[in-house]
């Protein structure tokens, strides 16, 4: 349930952005959530509903989740592959020297006001 | 019709915590305090290990402990009773982890005058605490034999953020299908830099190796 902690971080960052832009109400927050970020989108949106409605700024504000597919890169053959499907081992050349290129994001993409 | 406006943010939600953690680390460095973040699943023997470890080190280092749990203060009381060092209980209010801000609040409630080492016993959980930098100098974790040698494969993030992996309850190795060499290999696959120290907190076996590692770490941090 670290989704609740993440929701508190989102609220803090959105409040700050709202202050900077002189915004009184936010109607949606758009998140980029990587496929292997260990965040469960359903838990995140559930926690969000509970916590966001306690804030005047975020009453009825919707949390939208964009899922970012996880892609790894192989140092052995310099090719990319799908992380969730193949794990740590490169499907092209079998090398274990691979690293995550993207798919670990937990970021606020934008807010809609 | 209301005008809709999109404000681009493009910021990791962990960015602020990482900044708080870096600030906290810098402040602790200035005060000569080494903060160790100790993580594991529930029941791996964190508190028992800590009691052994503190009793070996307390004549050489001034130590304080922060126990983080969702509820109760059994761990903090136990540490105080069995080691005599200052120990406080932090309640996370239902949350599964600590972050840098919660750690700072905990430190504010400890008498830190002259303290060399603070151990933060994080919430028992192999998933969430790995995501949040607490401001500690090092992350350490305990994996106990009954949990199985495959845990580094199942909880890759936890093993990749830890500088030290303690393998506890080695006294029950004969009763479990736990392959110590295989476990070392599984840790190495996730994190080639992690040091692995097998111990048995119940009998005290191996705890001296752990004490030596920590003592060297604390001295190094204070001198650097």
mmCIF file of C-alpha atoms in Angstrom:
data_model
loop_
_atom_site.group_PDB
_atom_site.id
_atom_site.type_symbol
_atom_site.label_atom_id
_atom_site.label_comp_id
_atom_site.label_asym_id
_atom_site.label_seq_id
_atom_site.Cartn_x
_atom_site.Cartn_y
_atom_site.Cartn_z
ATOM 1 C CA UNK A 1 0.000 0.000 0.000
ATOM 2 C CA UNK A 2 2.716 2.520 -0.799
ATOM 3 C CA UNK A 3 0.149 3.943 -3.216
ATOM 4 C CA UNK A 4 -1.241 6.017 -0.334
ATOM 5 C CA UNK A 5 2.197 7.554 0.321
ATOM 6 C CA UNK A 6 2.513 8.275 -3.392
ATOM 7 C CA UNK A 7 -0.923 9.922 -3.416
ATOM 8 C CA UNK A 8 0.233 12.268 -0.629
ATOM 9 C CA UNK A 9 3.287 13.148 -2.749
ATOM 10 C CA UNK A 10 1.063 13.828 -5.775
ATOM 11 C CA UNK A 11 -1.228 16.072 -3.720
ATOM 12 C CA UNK A 12 1.762 18.000 -2.346
ATOM 13 C CA UNK A 13 3.225 18.545 -5.845
ATOM 14 C CA UNK A 14 -0.132 19.460 -7.407
ATOM 15 C CA UNK A 15 -0.839 21.971 -4.616
ATOM 16 C CA UNK A 16 2.527 23.569 -5.246
ATOM 17 C CA UNK A 17 1.927 23.738 -9.011
ATOM 18 C CA UNK A 18 -1.538 25.214 -8.399
ATOM 19 C CA UNK A 19 -0.019 27.877 -6.167
ATOM 20 C CA UNK A 20 2.600 28.756 -8.772
ATOM 21 C CA UNK A 21 -0.001 29.081 -11.513
ATOM 22 C CA UNK A 22 -2.627 30.761 -9.354
ATOM 23 C CA UNK A 23 -5.152 27.980 -9.895
ATOM 24 C CA UNK A 24 -8.183 27.559 -7.609
ATOM 25 C CA UNK A 25 -9.435 24.183 -8.772
ATOM 26 C CA UNK A 26 -7.857 21.266 -10.621
ATOM 27 C CA UNK A 27 -10.203 19.057 -12.650
ATOM 28 C CA UNK A 28 -7.749 16.281 -13.587
ATOM 29 C CA UNK A 29 -4.224 15.126 -12.842
ATOM 30 C CA UNK A 30 -2.525 13.026 -15.517
ATOM 31 C CA UNK A 31 0.100 10.539 -14.317
ATOM 32 C CA UNK A 32 2.732 8.601 -16.236
ATOM 33 C CA UNK A 33 3.059 5.245 -14.478
ATOM 34 C CA UNK A 34 5.672 2.782 -15.721
ATOM 35 C CA UNK A 35 4.722 -0.848 -16.149
ATOM 36 C CA UNK A 36 7.415 -1.990 -13.688
ATOM 37 C CA UNK A 37 7.160 0.911 -11.237
ATOM 38 C CA UNK A 38 5.441 -1.336 -8.659
ATOM 39 C CA UNK A 39 2.482 1.034 -8.517
ATOM 40 C CA UNK A 40 -0.924 -0.604 -8.921
ATOM 41 C CA UNK A 41 -3.070 1.940 -10.832
ATOM 42 C CA UNK A 42 -6.355 0.720 -9.267
ATOM 43 C CA UNK A 43 -4.956 1.177 -5.738
ATOM 44 C CA UNK A 44 -3.599 4.557 -6.724
ATOM 45 C CA UNK A 45 -6.948 5.814 -8.005
ATOM 46 C CA UNK A 46 -8.760 4.406 -4.936
ATOM 47 C CA UNK A 47 -6.361 6.144 -2.546
ATOM 48 C CA UNK A 48 -6.617 9.263 -4.671
ATOM 49 C CA UNK A 49 -10.423 9.462 -4.388
ATOM 50 C CA UNK A 50 -10.224 9.122 -0.614
ATOM 51 C CA UNK A 51 -7.455 11.688 -0.115
ATOM 52 C CA UNK A 52 -8.210 14.194 -2.900
ATOM 53 C CA UNK A 53 -11.795 14.837 -1.821
ATOM 54 C CA UNK A 54 -10.490 16.149 1.491
ATOM 55 C CA UNK A 55 -8.881 19.060 -0.388
ATOM 56 C CA UNK A 56 -10.959 21.976 -1.700
ATOM 57 C CA UNK A 57 -8.517 22.341 -4.624
ATOM 58 C CA UNK A 58 -9.021 18.695 -5.658
ATOM 59 C CA UNK A 59 -12.744 18.085 -5.050
ATOM 60 C CA UNK A 60 -13.983 15.671 -7.768
ATOM 61 C CA UNK A 61 -10.601 15.943 -9.459
ATOM 62 C CA UNK A 62 -9.948 12.901 -11.618
ATOM 63 C CA UNK A 63 -6.653 11.002 -11.577
ATOM 64 C CA UNK A 64 -5.838 9.682 -15.046
ATOM 65 C CA UNK A 65 -3.139 7.074 -15.498
ATOM 66 C CA UNK A 66 -1.045 6.685 -18.663
ATOM 67 C CA UNK A 67 0.779 3.380 -18.571
ATOM 68 C CA UNK A 68 4.347 3.516 -19.898
ATOM 69 C CA UNK A 69 5.466 0.139 -21.311
ATOM 70 C CA UNK A 70 8.716 -1.156 -19.849
ATOM 71 C CA UNK A 71 11.623 -1.419 -22.304
ATOM 72 C CA UNK A 72 15.105 -2.739 -21.516
ATOM 73 C CA UNK A 73 18.357 -2.217 -23.397
ATOM 74 C CA UNK A 74 21.008 -4.866 -23.933
ATOM 75 C CA UNK A 75 24.650 -3.803 -23.647
ATOM 76 C CA UNK A 76 25.638 -7.036 -25.390
ATOM 77 C CA UNK A 77 23.906 -6.467 -28.741
ATOM 78 C CA UNK A 78 22.718 -2.852 -28.332
ATOM 79 C CA UNK A 79 19.089 -3.774 -28.952
ATOM 80 C CA UNK A 80 15.895 -3.050 -27.051
ATOM 81 C CA UNK A 81 13.339 -5.573 -25.795
ATOM 82 C CA UNK A 82 10.122 -5.776 -23.755
ATOM 83 C CA UNK A 83 11.071 -6.069 -20.077
ATOM 84 C CA UNK A 84 7.865 -7.666 -18.797
ATOM 85 C CA UNK A 85 7.994 -10.400 -21.451
ATOM 86 C CA UNK A 86 11.706 -11.276 -21.266
ATOM 87 C CA UNK A 87 12.916 -10.128 -17.823
ATOM 88 C CA UNK A 88 16.657 -9.555 -17.300
ATOM 89 C CA UNK A 89 17.937 -11.751 -20.144
ATOM 90 C CA UNK A 90 18.186 -10.339 -23.664
ATOM 91 C CA UNK A 91 15.947 -12.338 -26.070
ATOM 92 C CA UNK A 92 18.162 -11.344 -29.040
ATOM 93 C CA UNK A 93 21.563 -12.526 -27.808
ATOM 94 C CA UNK A 94 21.011 -14.101 -24.352
ATOM 95 C CA UNK A 95 23.195 -11.566 -22.513
ATOM 96 C CA UNK A 96 22.333 -10.787 -18.852
ATOM 97 C CA UNK A 97 23.910 -7.284 -19.204
ATOM 98 C CA UNK A 98 20.658 -5.448 -19.647
ATOM 99 C CA UNK A 99 19.130 -2.404 -18.006
ATOM 100 C CA UNK A 100 15.789 -0.694 -17.832
ATOM 101 C CA UNK A 101 15.436 2.069 -20.412
ATOM 102 C CA UNK A 102 11.945 3.157 -19.380
ATOM 103 C CA UNK A 103 8.946 1.821 -17.497
ATOM 104 C CA UNK A 104 9.858 2.848 -13.954
ATOM 105 C CA UNK A 105 8.147 6.263 -14.073
ATOM 106 C CA UNK A 106 5.908 7.567 -11.324
ATOM 107 C CA UNK A 107 5.501 11.106 -12.550
ATOM 108 C CA UNK A 108 2.917 13.809 -12.854
ATOM 109 C CA UNK A 109 2.640 14.519 -16.554
ATOM 110 C CA UNK A 110 0.260 17.455 -16.386
ATOM 111 C CA UNK A 111 -2.685 18.954 -14.581
ATOM 112 C CA UNK A 112 -5.895 20.084 -16.236
ATOM 113 C CA UNK A 113 -7.556 23.131 -14.723
ATOM 114 C CA UNK B 1 -18.205 27.003 -21.653
ATOM 115 C CA UNK B 2 -15.361 26.739 -19.148
ATOM 116 C CA UNK B 3 -11.953 27.120 -20.629
ATOM 117 C CA UNK B 4 -9.735 24.086 -20.132
ATOM 118 C CA UNK B 5 -6.080 24.676 -19.574
ATOM 119 C CA UNK B 6 -3.310 22.085 -19.392
ATOM 120 C CA UNK B 7 -0.287 22.781 -17.228
ATOM 121 C CA UNK B 8 2.645 20.541 -17.961
ATOM 122 C CA UNK B 9 4.488 19.294 -14.849
ATOM 123 C CA UNK B 10 6.582 16.287 -15.964
ATOM 124 C CA UNK B 11 8.056 15.625 -12.555
ATOM 125 C CA UNK B 12 8.714 12.387 -10.659
ATOM 126 C CA UNK B 13 6.680 12.240 -7.460
ATOM 127 C CA UNK B 14 9.793 10.909 -5.711
ATOM 128 C CA UNK B 15 11.891 13.960 -6.665
ATOM 129 C CA UNK B 16 10.946 15.977 -3.571
ATOM 130 C CA UNK B 17 11.629 13.059 -1.228
ATOM 131 C CA UNK B 18 14.990 12.458 -2.867
ATOM 132 C CA UNK B 19 15.893 16.090 -2.303
ATOM 133 C CA UNK B 20 14.741 15.919 1.348
ATOM 134 C CA UNK B 21 16.790 12.729 1.789
ATOM 135 C CA UNK B 22 19.922 14.302 0.304
ATOM 136 C CA UNK B 23 19.504 17.363 2.584
ATOM 137 C CA UNK B 24 19.083 15.121 5.627
ATOM 138 C CA UNK B 25 22.172 13.078 4.706
ATOM 139 C CA UNK B 26 24.206 16.273 4.377
ATOM 140 C CA UNK B 27 23.034 17.532 7.774
ATOM 141 C CA UNK B 28 23.815 14.206 9.438
ATOM 142 C CA UNK B 29 27.262 14.262 7.844
ATOM 143 C CA UNK B 30 27.836 17.692 9.396
ATOM 144 C CA UNK B 31 26.891 16.339 12.814
ATOM 145 C CA UNK B 32 28.985 13.167 12.386
ATOM 146 C CA UNK B 33 25.953 10.911 12.675
ATOM 147 C CA UNK B 34 25.702 7.686 10.648
ATOM 148 C CA UNK B 35 22.137 6.657 9.822
ATOM 149 C CA UNK B 36 21.499 3.019 8.859
ATOM 150 C CA UNK B 37 18.175 2.054 7.288
ATOM 151 C CA UNK B 38 17.429 -1.547 8.206
ATOM 152 C CA UNK B 39 14.745 -3.304 6.193
ATOM 153 C CA UNK B 40 13.291 -6.817 5.940
ATOM 154 C CA UNK B 41 10.042 -8.744 5.880
ATOM 155 C CA UNK B 42 8.154 -9.133 9.191
ATOM 156 C CA UNK B 43 9.617 -11.823 11.420
ATOM 157 C CA UNK B 44 13.096 -11.997 9.855
ATOM 158 C CA UNK B 45 14.701 -11.086 13.192
ATOM 159 C CA UNK B 46 15.466 -7.375 12.811
ATOM 160 C CA UNK B 47 14.953 -6.548 16.472
ATOM 161 C CA UNK B 48 16.815 -9.617 17.796
ATOM 162 C CA UNK B 49 19.713 -8.893 15.432
ATOM 163 C CA UNK B 50 19.777 -5.265 16.515
ATOM 164 C CA UNK B 51 19.905 -6.188 20.209
ATOM 165 C CA UNK B 52 22.896 -8.492 19.607
ATOM 166 C CA UNK B 53 24.610 -5.938 17.444
ATOM 167 C CA UNK B 54 24.086 -3.025 19.824
ATOM 168 C CA UNK B 55 25.339 -5.025 22.787
ATOM 169 C CA UNK B 56 28.557 -5.711 20.844
ATOM 170 C CA UNK B 57 29.034 -2.097 19.781
ATOM 171 C CA UNK B 58 27.639 0.049 22.580
ATOM 172 C CA UNK B 59 30.983 0.434 24.371
ATOM 173 C CA UNK B 60 32.604 1.671 21.185
ATOM 174 C CA UNK B 61 29.823 3.759 19.654
ATOM 175 C CA UNK B 62 27.032 5.886 21.032
ATOM 176 C CA UNK B 63 23.895 4.399 19.482
ATOM 177 C CA UNK B 64 20.219 5.345 19.213
ATOM 178 C CA UNK B 65 17.361 3.460 17.572
ATOM 179 C CA UNK B 66 14.159 4.437 15.794
ATOM 180 C CA UNK B 67 11.607 1.665 15.462
ATOM 181 C CA UNK B 68 9.024 2.195 12.742
ATOM 182 C CA UNK B 69 5.836 0.192 12.792
ATOM 183 C CA UNK B 70 2.256 0.634 11.782
ATOM 184 C CA UNK B 71 1.251 0.276 15.435
ATOM 185 C CA UNK B 72 2.451 -0.685 18.974
ATOM 186 C CA UNK B 73 5.720 0.049 20.756
ATOM 187 C CA UNK B 74 6.877 -3.492 21.635
ATOM 188 C CA UNK B 75 10.082 -3.170 19.604
ATOM 189 C CA UNK B 76 11.206 0.160 21.062
ATOM 190 C CA UNK B 77 10.556 -1.048 24.612
ATOM 191 C CA UNK B 78 12.430 -4.293 23.951
ATOM 192 C CA UNK B 79 15.471 -2.492 22.534
ATOM 193 C CA UNK B 80 15.586 -0.132 25.524
ATOM 194 C CA UNK B 81 15.217 -2.940 28.051
ATOM 195 C CA UNK B 82 17.756 -5.267 26.492
ATOM 196 C CA UNK B 83 20.456 -2.816 25.420
ATOM 197 C CA UNK B 84 19.928 0.325 27.487
ATOM 198 C CA UNK B 85 20.302 2.589 24.434
ATOM 199 C CA UNK B 86 17.882 5.364 23.590
ATOM 200 C CA UNK B 87 15.049 4.030 21.463
ATOM 201 C CA UNK B 88 11.863 5.607 20.161
ATOM 202 C CA UNK B 89 8.868 4.225 18.349
ATOM 203 C CA UNK B 90 7.569 5.854 15.177
ATOM 204 C CA UNK B 91 4.055 5.126 14.006
ATOM 205 C CA UNK B 92 3.471 5.366 10.299
ATOM 206 C CA UNK B 93 -0.303 5.700 10.676
ATOM 207 C CA UNK B 94 -1.096 2.760 8.434
ATOM 208 C CA UNK B 95 1.567 3.468 5.848
ATOM 209 C CA UNK B 96 3.897 0.734 4.740
ATOM 210 C CA UNK B 97 7.148 2.690 4.676
ATOM 211 C CA UNK B 98 9.059 5.687 5.986
ATOM 212 C CA UNK B 99 10.254 8.573 3.879
ATOM 213 C CA UNK B 100 12.850 11.263 4.524
ATOM 214 C CA UNK B 101 10.401 13.674 6.153
ATOM 215 C CA UNK B 102 9.104 11.029 8.590
ATOM 216 C CA UNK B 103 12.692 10.034 9.369
ATOM 217 C CA UNK B 104 13.568 13.653 10.090
ATOM 218 C CA UNK B 105 10.618 13.964 12.464
ATOM 219 C CA UNK B 106 11.813 10.842 14.248
ATOM 220 C CA UNK B 107 15.352 12.194 14.563
ATOM 221 C CA UNK B 108 13.972 15.434 16.006
ATOM 222 C CA UNK B 109 12.582 13.393 18.895
ATOM 223 C CA UNK B 110 15.863 11.673 19.720
ATOM 224 C CA UNK B 111 18.556 13.173 21.938
ATOM 225 C CA UNK B 112 21.330 13.181 19.323
ATOM 226 C CA UNK B 113 24.066 14.874 21.354
ATOM 227 C CA UNK B 114 27.214 12.776 20.972
ATOM 228 C CA UNK B 115 25.431 10.024 19.038
ATOM 229 C CA UNK B 116 27.552 8.237 16.383
ATOM 230 C CA UNK B 117 25.049 5.771 14.975
ATOM 231 C CA UNK B 118 21.286 5.847 14.531
ATOM 232 C CA UNK B 119 19.602 2.685 13.314
ATOM 233 C CA UNK B 120 16.238 3.085 11.665
ATOM 234 C CA UNK B 121 14.293 -0.156 11.806
ATOM 235 C CA UNK B 122 11.921 0.307 8.898
ATOM 236 C CA UNK B 123 8.444 -1.202 8.595
ATOM 237 C CA UNK B 124 8.631 -4.971 7.960
ATOM 238 C CA UNK B 125 7.995 -5.156 4.207
ATOM 239 C CA UNK B 126 10.154 -6.137 1.221
ATOM 240 C CA UNK B 127 8.348 -3.975 -1.318
ATOM 241 C CA UNK B 128 7.442 -0.430 -0.357
ATOM 242 C CA UNK B 129 10.340 0.767 1.831
ATOM 243 C CA UNK B 130 12.700 0.152 -1.111
ATOM 244 C CA UNK B 131 11.007 2.951 -3.060
ATOM 245 C CA UNK B 132 11.633 5.688 -0.520
ATOM 246 C CA UNK B 133 15.039 7.161 0.291
ATOM 247 C CA UNK B 134 15.047 7.862 4.043
ATOM 248 C CA UNK B 135 18.225 9.934 4.093
ATOM 249 C CA UNK B 136 20.241 7.018 5.468
ATOM 250 C CA UNK B 137 23.942 6.625 4.649
ATOM 251 C CA UNK B 138 23.411 2.956 3.849
ATOM 252 C CA UNK B 139 20.516 0.582 3.303
ATOM 253 C CA UNK B 140 20.786 -2.852 4.848
ATOM 254 C CA UNK B 141 18.358 -5.726 4.842
ATOM 255 C CA UNK B 142 17.891 -9.018 6.615
ATOM 256 C CA UNK B 143 16.760 -12.122 4.783
ATOM 257 C CA UNK B 144 16.039 -15.070 7.060
ATOM 258 C CA UNK B 145 16.532 -18.685 6.021
ATOM 259 C CA UNK B 146 12.835 -19.738 6.272
ATOM 260 C CA UNK B 147 11.937 -17.062 3.695
ATOM 261 C CA UNK B 148 13.888 -18.890 0.978
ATOM 262 C CA UNK B 149 16.960 -18.261 -1.191
ATOM 263 C CA UNK B 150 14.843 -17.077 -4.127
ATOM 264 C CA UNK B 151 13.756 -13.795 -2.516
ATOM 265 C CA UNK B 152 16.329 -11.654 -4.415
ATOM 266 C CA UNK B 153 14.586 -12.787 -7.617
ATOM 267 C CA UNK B 154 11.124 -11.968 -6.310
ATOM 268 C CA UNK B 155 11.895 -8.606 -4.719
ATOM 269 C CA UNK B 156 14.557 -7.227 -7.060
ATOM 270 C CA UNK B 157 14.244 -3.569 -6.067
ATOM 271 C CA UNK B 158 14.805 -4.228 -2.357
ATOM 272 C CA UNK B 159 17.972 -6.203 -3.084
ATOM 273 C CA UNK B 160 19.235 -3.678 -5.599
ATOM 274 C CA UNK B 161 18.978 -0.715 -3.180
ATOM 275 C CA UNK B 162 20.750 -2.503 -0.293
ATOM 276 C CA UNK B 163 24.482 -2.199 0.371
ATOM 277 C CA UNK B 164 24.375 -5.059 2.853
ATOM 278 C CA UNK B 165 22.324 -8.261 2.915
ATOM 279 C CA UNK B 166 22.366 -10.099 6.242
ATOM 280 C CA UNK B 167 21.250 -13.719 6.058
ATOM 281 C CA UNK B 168 19.767 -14.574 9.444
ATOM 282 C CA UNK B 169 18.719 -17.795 11.214
ATOM 283 C CA UNK B 170 21.591 -19.888 9.807
ATOM 284 C CA UNK B 171 21.014 -22.313 12.713
ATOM 285 C CA UNK B 172 17.950 -23.685 10.922
ATOM 286 C CA UNK B 173 19.746 -24.220 7.572
ATOM 287 C CA UNK B 174 19.658 -28.059 8.011
ATOM 288 C CA UNK B 175 15.854 -27.981 8.125
ATOM 289 C CA UNK B 176 15.194 -25.832 5.060
ATOM 290 C CA UNK B 177 15.915 -26.104 1.342
ATOM 291 C CA UNK B 178 17.938 -22.915 1.507
ATOM 292 C CA UNK B 179 21.121 -22.907 -0.564
ATOM 293 C CA UNK B 180 23.469 -20.243 0.820
ATOM 294 C CA UNK B 181 25.680 -20.190 -2.300
ATOM 295 C CA UNK B 182 22.670 -19.933 -4.546
ATOM 296 C CA UNK B 183 21.335 -17.098 -2.421
ATOM 297 C CA UNK B 184 24.652 -15.237 -2.705
ATOM 298 C CA UNK B 185 24.489 -15.725 -6.466
ATOM 299 C CA UNK B 186 20.889 -14.443 -6.580
ATOM 300 C CA UNK B 187 21.920 -11.346 -4.607
ATOM 301 C CA UNK B 188 24.914 -10.808 -6.894
ATOM 302 C CA UNK B 189 22.679 -10.947 -9.974
ATOM 303 C CA UNK B 190 20.558 -8.112 -8.613
ATOM 304 C CA UNK B 191 23.317 -6.138 -7.001
ATOM 305 C CA UNK B 192 26.991 -7.025 -7.556
ATOM 306 C CA UNK B 193 28.090 -4.426 -4.968
ATOM 307 C CA UNK B 194 26.055 -5.781 -2.035
ATOM 308 C CA UNK B 195 27.967 -7.404 0.794
ATOM 309 C CA UNK B 196 26.459 -10.606 2.184
ATOM 310 C CA UNK B 197 26.949 -11.573 5.861
ATOM 311 C CA UNK B 198 25.381 -14.793 7.224
ATOM 312 C CA UNK B 199 24.513 -14.667 10.932
ATOM 313 C CA UNK B 200 22.431 -16.336 13.589
ATOM 314 C CA UNK B 201 20.991 -13.661 15.870
ATOM 315 C CA UNK B 202 19.690 -16.277 18.321
ATOM 316 C CA UNK B 203 23.131 -17.773 19.028
ATOM 317 C CA UNK B 204 25.191 -14.704 18.107
ATOM 318 C CA UNK B 205 27.149 -16.505 15.407
ATOM 319 C CA UNK B 206 28.437 -14.128 12.724
ATOM 320 C CA UNK B 207 27.164 -11.014 14.506
ATOM 321 C CA UNK B 208 30.773 -9.931 15.092
ATOM 322 C CA UNK B 209 31.321 -9.766 11.313
ATOM 323 C CA UNK B 210 28.307 -7.511 11.118
ATOM 324 C CA UNK B 211 29.613 -5.358 13.979
ATOM 325 C CA UNK B 212 33.022 -5.042 12.249
ATOM 326 C CA UNK B 213 31.390 -3.968 9.007
ATOM 327 C CA UNK B 214 29.261 -1.345 10.748
ATOM 328 C CA UNK B 215 32.092 -0.031 12.906
ATOM 329 C CA UNK B 216 34.288 0.477 9.816
ATOM 330 C CA UNK B 217 31.384 2.157 8.022
ATOM 331 C CA UNK B 218 30.713 4.596 10.870
ATOM 332 C CA UNK B 219 34.409 5.490 11.244
ATOM 333 C CA UNK B 220 34.742 5.994 7.512
ATOM 334 C CA UNK B 221 31.670 8.284 7.413
ATOM 335 C CA UNK B 222 32.990 10.399 10.274
ATOM 336 C CA UNK B 223 36.429 10.810 8.692
ATOM 337 C CA UNK B 224 35.511 11.410 5.066
#
